[in-house]
GROMACS .gro file of C-alpha atoms in nm:
model
  278
    1MET     CA    1   6.580   5.513  12.700
    2ASN     CA    2   6.398   5.158  12.598
    3SER     CA    3   6.622   5.125  12.297
    4PRO     CA    4   6.952   5.276  12.164
    5LEU     CA    5   6.957   5.575  11.973
    6SER     CA    6   7.026   5.543  11.592
    7THR     CA    7   7.328   5.751  11.537
    8ILE     CA    8   7.547   5.861  11.257
    9ILE     CA    9   7.882   6.050  11.233
   10VAL     CA   10   7.970   6.283  10.957
   11ASP     CA   11   8.295   6.401  10.920
   12ASP     CA   12   8.534   6.437  10.648
   13GLU     CA   13   8.836   6.373  10.863
   14PRO     CA   14   8.881   5.962  10.882
   15LEU     CA   15   9.067   5.977  11.185
   16ALA     CA   16   8.830   6.204  11.363
   17ARG     CA   17   8.545   5.975  11.277
   18LYS     CA   18   8.703   5.661  11.388
   19GLY     CA   19   8.821   5.842  11.721
   20LEU     CA   20   8.466   5.961  11.818
   21ALA     CA   21   8.324   5.616  11.702
   22VAL     CA   22   8.552   5.431  11.940
   23ARG     CA   23   8.432   5.648  12.205
   24LEU     CA   24   8.055   5.636  12.139
   25GLN     CA   25   8.094   5.248  12.143
   26ALA     CA   26   8.154   5.264  12.507
   27HIS     CA   27   7.769   5.391  12.564
   28SER     CA   28   7.549   5.111  12.536
   29ASP     CA   29   7.240   5.360  12.445
   30ILE     CA   30   7.394   5.470  12.134
   31ASP     CA   31   7.391   5.253  11.813
   32ILE     CA   32   7.609   5.378  11.524
   33GLN     CA   33   7.427   5.317  11.201
   34ALA     CA   34   7.669   5.478  10.966
   35GLN     CA   35   7.984   5.697  10.933
   36CYS     CA   36   7.968   5.950  10.655
   37SER     CA   37   8.257   6.125  10.493
   38ASN     CA   38   8.068   6.427  10.366
   39GLY     CA   39   7.730   6.600  10.362
   40ARG     CA   40   7.602   6.445  10.070
   41GLU     CA   41   7.641   6.090  10.225
   42ALA     CA   42   7.471   6.229  10.533
   43ILE     CA   43   7.162   6.332  10.336
   44GLU     CA   44   7.151   5.996  10.171
   45THR     CA   45   7.174   5.807  10.481
   46LEU     CA   46   6.905   6.032  10.646
   47ALA     CA   47   6.692   5.977  10.358
   48GLY     CA   48   6.713   5.613  10.383
   49GLY     CA   49   6.618   5.555  10.731
   50GLN     CA   50   6.538   5.671  11.066
   51VAL     CA   51   6.830   5.866  11.228
   52GLU     CA   52   6.798   5.975  11.582
   53LEU     CA   53   7.122   6.150  11.649
   54MET     CA   54   7.369   6.311  11.452
   55PHE     CA   55   7.740   6.403  11.525
   56LEU     CA   56   7.792   6.683  11.279
   57ASP     CA   57   8.128   6.816  11.151
   58ILE     CA   58   8.093   7.195  11.059
   59GLN     CA   59   8.352   7.270  10.811
   60MET     CA   60   8.353   7.007  10.521
   61PRO     CA   61   8.438   7.053  10.152
   62GLY     CA   62   8.120   7.051   9.910
   63LEU     CA   63   7.809   7.016  10.121
   64ASP     CA   64   7.913   7.171  10.475
   65GLY     CA   65   7.740   7.107  10.826
   66PHE     CA   66   7.517   7.406  10.759
   67GLY     CA   67   7.429   7.301  10.419
   68VAL     CA   68   7.326   6.975  10.572
   69ILE     CA   69   7.079   7.118  10.797
   70GLU     CA   70   6.945   7.312  10.527
   71GLN     CA   71   6.897   7.030  10.304
   72ILE     CA   72   6.743   6.823  10.589
   73ILE     CA   73   6.476   7.090  10.608
   74ALA     CA   74   6.449   7.176  10.216
   75GLN     CA   75   6.389   6.797  10.140
   76GLY     CA   76   6.139   6.756  10.447
   77LEU     CA   77   6.341   6.490  10.595
   78PRO     CA   78   6.298   6.403  10.969
   79MET     CA   79   6.536   6.615  11.186
   80PRO     CA   80   6.773   6.417  11.407
   81MET     CA   81   6.911   6.557  11.734
   82VAL     CA   82   7.217   6.726  11.635
   83VAL     CA   83   7.565   6.762  11.818
   84PHE     CA   84   7.786   6.975  11.602
   85VAL     CA   85   8.172   6.888  11.601
   86THR     CA   86   8.387   7.195  11.532
   87ALA     CA   87   8.729   7.364  11.539
   88PHE     CA   88   8.572   7.690  11.535
   89ASP     CA   89   8.671   7.976  11.785
   90GLN     CA   90   8.473   8.126  12.093
   91TYR     CA   91   8.254   8.356  11.890
   92ALA     CA   92   8.122   8.094  11.693
   93ILE     CA   93   8.074   7.856  11.979
   94LYS     CA   94   7.848   8.112  12.153
   95ALA     CA   95   7.601   8.041  11.856
   96PHE     CA   96   7.605   7.701  11.902
   97GLU     CA   97   7.544   7.709  12.288
   98VAL     CA   98   7.237   7.915  12.194
   99HIS     CA   99   7.096   7.719  11.909
  100ALA     CA  100   7.208   7.388  11.931
  101ILE     CA  101   7.161   7.087  12.161
  102ASP     CA  102   7.538   7.077  12.207
  103TYR     CA  103   7.880   7.110  12.054
  104LEU     CA  104   8.215   6.929  12.084
  105LEU     CA  105   8.547   7.087  12.022
  106LYS     CA  106   8.818   6.883  11.841
  107PRO     CA  107   8.976   6.671  11.957
  108VAL     CA  108   8.682   6.513  12.132
  109ASP     CA  109   8.731   6.510  12.526
  110GLU     CA  110   8.617   6.180  12.665
  111LEU     CA  111   8.433   6.389  12.981
  112ARG     CA  112   8.302   6.648  12.719
  113LEU     CA  113   8.135   6.384  12.516
  114SER     CA  114   7.970   6.234  12.837
  115GLN     CA  115   7.823   6.556  12.906
  116ALA     CA  116   7.710   6.602  12.555
  117LEU     CA  117   7.518   6.244  12.583
  118ASP     CA  118   7.356   6.345  12.888
  119LYS     CA  119   7.213   6.649  12.732
  120ILE     CA  120   7.076   6.418  12.450
  121ARG     CA  121   6.926   6.161  12.687
  122GLN     CA  122   6.770   6.428  12.845
  123HIS     CA  123   6.626   6.609  12.536
  124LYS     CA  124   6.524   6.259  12.415
  125GLN     CA  125   6.290   6.229  12.739
  126VAL     CA  126   6.131   6.571  12.679
  127GLN     CA  127   6.085   6.533  12.295
  128GLN     CA  128   6.137   6.909  12.225
  129ASP     CA  129   6.152   6.817  11.847
  130SER     CA  130   5.994   7.142  11.748
  131ASP     CA  131   6.205   7.361  11.953
  132HIS     CA  132   6.499   7.187  11.829
  133LYS     CA  133   6.423   7.237  11.475
  134SER     CA  134   6.346   7.624  11.539
  135LYS     CA  135   6.682   7.661  11.687
  136LEU     CA  136   6.866   7.483  11.389
  137VAL     CA  137   6.666   7.728  11.165
  138ARG     CA  138   6.785   8.018  11.335
  139LEU     CA  139   7.150   7.912  11.376
  140VAL     CA  140   7.146   7.853  10.961
  141SER     CA  141   6.981   8.194  10.939
  142ASP     CA  142   7.233   8.353  11.169
  143VAL     CA  143   7.524   8.216  10.965
  144THR     CA  144   7.424   8.242  10.614
  145GLY     CA  145   7.187   8.567  10.621
  146ASN     CA  146   6.869   8.376  10.516
  147ASP     CA  147   6.533   8.495  10.663
  148CYS     CA  148   6.466   8.286  10.978
  149GLU     CA  149   6.108   8.419  10.993
  150LYS     CA  150   6.013   8.292  10.642
  151ILE     CA  151   6.182   7.974  10.681
  152LEU     CA  152   5.984   7.912  11.017
  153GLU     CA  153   5.650   8.046  10.855
  154GLN     CA  154   5.696   7.787  10.591
  155LEU     CA  155   5.794   7.510  10.820
  156ALA     CA  156   5.459   7.561  11.003
  157SER     CA  157   5.224   7.572  10.688
  158ASN     CA  158   5.454   7.243  10.556
  159ASP     CA  159   5.493   7.434  10.249
  160GLY     CA  160   5.792   7.248  10.099
  161ASP     CA  161   5.807   7.402   9.774
  162LYS     CA  162   5.840   7.751   9.899
  163LEU     CA  163   6.062   7.631  10.178
  164SER     CA  164   6.297   7.489   9.950
  165GLU     CA  165   6.293   7.798   9.733
  166ASN     CA  166   6.358   8.010  10.047
  167LEU     CA  167   6.651   7.806  10.139
  168THR     CA  168   6.822   7.829   9.797
  169GLN     CA  169   6.804   8.218   9.792
  170TYR     CA  170   7.121   8.400   9.748
  171THR     CA  171   7.306   8.466  10.075
  172ASP     CA  172   7.381   8.789  10.228
  173VAL     CA  173   7.673   8.664  10.420
  174LEU     CA  174   7.992   8.457  10.402
  175ALA     CA  175   8.125   8.269  10.683
  176ILE     CA  176   8.498   8.244  10.625
  177LYS     CA  177   8.733   8.073  10.860
  178ASP     CA  178   9.096   8.146  10.886
  179GLY     CA  179   9.292   7.937  11.139
  180GLY     CA  180   9.100   7.970  11.478
  181GLU     CA  181   8.894   8.254  11.370
  182VAL     CA  182   8.553   8.275  11.151
  183THR     CA  183   8.495   8.614  10.993
  184ARG     CA  184   8.133   8.710  10.888
  185VAL     CA  185   8.177   8.883  10.527
  186MET     CA  186   7.873   9.076  10.391
  187VAL     CA  187   7.836   8.994  10.053
  188LYS     CA  188   7.753   9.323   9.934
  189ASP     CA  189   8.098   9.452  10.044
  190ILE     CA  190   8.287   9.209   9.814
  191LEU     CA  191   8.437   9.368   9.547
  192TRP     CA  192   8.574   9.058   9.348
  193ILE     CA  193   8.651   8.690   9.392
  194ASP     CA  194   8.943   8.511   9.228
  195ALA     CA  195   9.013   8.151   9.192
  196ALA     CA  196   9.350   8.038   9.378
  197GLY     CA  197   9.366   7.646   9.343
  198ASP     CA  198   9.128   7.480   9.572
  199TYR     CA  199   9.052   7.824   9.741
  200MET     CA  200   8.875   8.166   9.672
  201CYS     CA  201   9.047   8.489   9.727
  202VAL     CA  202   8.757   8.733   9.840
  203TYR     CA  203   8.846   9.098   9.799
  204THR     CA  204   8.671   9.376  10.008
  205GLY     CA  205   8.744   9.741  10.079
  206GLU     CA  206   8.901   9.569  10.428
  207GLY     CA  207   9.132   9.334  10.269
  208THR     CA  208   9.152   8.986  10.145
  209HIS     CA  209   8.983   8.671  10.280
  210ILE     CA  210   9.082   8.281  10.165
  211LEU     CA  211   8.767   8.074  10.134
  212ARG     CA  212   8.747   7.712  10.067
  213LYS     CA  213   8.476   7.692   9.836
  214THR     CA  214   8.469   7.627   9.416
  215MET     CA  215   8.356   7.889   9.193
  216LYS     CA  216   8.055   7.667   9.114
  217GLN     CA  217   7.952   7.654   9.468
  218LEU     CA  218   7.991   8.043   9.477
  219GLU     CA  219   7.781   8.101   9.197
  220GLU     CA  220   7.510   7.883   9.367
  221ILE     CA  221   7.480   8.114   9.665
  222LEU     CA  222   7.570   8.452   9.516
  223ASP     CA  223   7.322   8.643   9.319
  224PRO     CA  224   7.407   8.632   8.951
  225LYS     CA  225   7.220   8.985   8.897
  226VAL     CA  226   7.506   9.136   9.107
  227PHE     CA  227   7.792   8.894   9.064
  228ILE     CA  228   7.911   8.841   8.701
  229ARG     CA  229   8.172   8.604   8.588
  230SER     CA  230   8.432   8.788   8.402
  231HIS     CA  231   8.703   8.521   8.372
  232ARG     CA  232   8.674   8.133   8.403
  233SER     CA  233   8.862   8.200   8.744
  234SER     CA  234   8.701   8.520   8.857
  235MET     CA  235   8.364   8.694   8.943
  236VAL     CA  236   8.298   9.076   9.008
  237ASN     CA  237   8.038   9.269   9.189
  238LYS     CA  238   7.917   9.493   8.911
  239ASN     CA  239   7.801   9.733   9.176
  240TYR     CA  240   8.165   9.851   9.225
  241ILE     CA  241   8.264   9.845   8.828
  242GLU     CA  242   8.368  10.194   8.716
  243LYS     CA  243   8.401  10.122   8.341
  244PHE     CA  244   8.451   9.833   8.086
  245CYS     CA  245   8.739   9.880   7.835
  246SER     CA  246   8.898   9.734   7.522
  247GLN     CA  247   9.258   9.752   7.415
  248LEU     CA  248   9.433   9.775   7.073
  249ASN     CA  249   9.543   9.409   7.110
  250GLY     CA  250   9.178   9.291   7.160
  251GLU     CA  251   9.208   9.234   7.536
  252TYR     CA  252   8.926   9.348   7.752
  253PHE     CA  253   8.929   9.462   8.123
  254LEU     CA  254   8.715   9.630   8.376
  255VAL     CA  255   8.841   9.914   8.591
  256MET     CA  256   8.703   9.888   8.948
  257LYS     CA  257   8.598  10.220   9.165
  258ASN     CA  258   8.913  10.143   9.354
  259GLY     CA  259   9.125  10.157   9.047
  260LYS     CA  260   9.188   9.817   9.016
  261GLU     CA  261   9.198   9.667   8.662
  262LEU     CA  262   9.051   9.323   8.618
  263LYS     CA  263   9.099   9.119   8.292
  264VAL     CA  264   8.780   9.002   8.105
  265SER     CA  265   8.846   8.698   7.898
  266ARG     CA  266   8.670   8.697   7.536
  267SER     CA  267   8.445   8.417   7.629
  268TYR     CA  268   8.280   8.628   7.902
  269LYS     CA  269   8.297   8.959   7.710
  270GLU     CA  270   7.959   8.977   7.596
  271LYS     CA  271   7.798   8.875   7.911
  272VAL     CA  272   7.999   9.130   8.095
  273LYS     CA  273   7.875   9.395   7.852
  274GLN     CA  274   7.521   9.265   7.860
  275ALA     CA  275   7.532   9.276   8.249
  276ILE     CA  276   7.654   9.633   8.274
  277ASN     CA  277   7.460   9.763   8.014
  278CYS     CA  278   7.758   9.849   7.807
   0.00000   0.00000   0.00000
């Protein structure tokens, strides 16, 4: 390579960023331009100048790694080469092996990092930008449930407005990480969701999953025609509602098809009644 690759590191863990930066400094063809602590900072950095290589953490609060890729495409930003940095299990890693230039498991191993950089150098020489973008689009599609073919068609036609609209379509799948496992939960199977501090409890017919997202984030990715707010800290899939009930004391609740009763706050009462045509 004639000049060092302009590189950014995106990770919400300070020690992880620092450790990777120290290792990369040993490679003269890598020029670290910035270290970003979240996805939003990464997008701002990418919008502010040319970045050729990005080491991208997957699980971050707010805008996660997949969200960063979506925003790059939606905003029409130049797509850098991406190496995922992840603690995901082998199931998810298989997807990265198919779709990404490379991935690194935390904590980053020196030999494994050198191998990843060799792949980057080869990729730079070949300049397979379009192929790389297609693979990243497919990865996002696999994980989020968005329609890969529509995304690729809009990329080919350079229709930025339609592309942005497509990427903000409501997801069909929630990827939920629990320890070393990643579970893909179909949205249509979710009965209701409750907030529990900084986490969401996602209830399905098969059990309960713990998801690290806010209620606001879920409202952005779940179809409001299906998921309705019944309380400040809960939302319900209206397809599983059996009936809407009121009590003599003025309180309201929903009876789900599995018999579960869920409280409806007075501030959401009218919206719930309208949504289920009561």
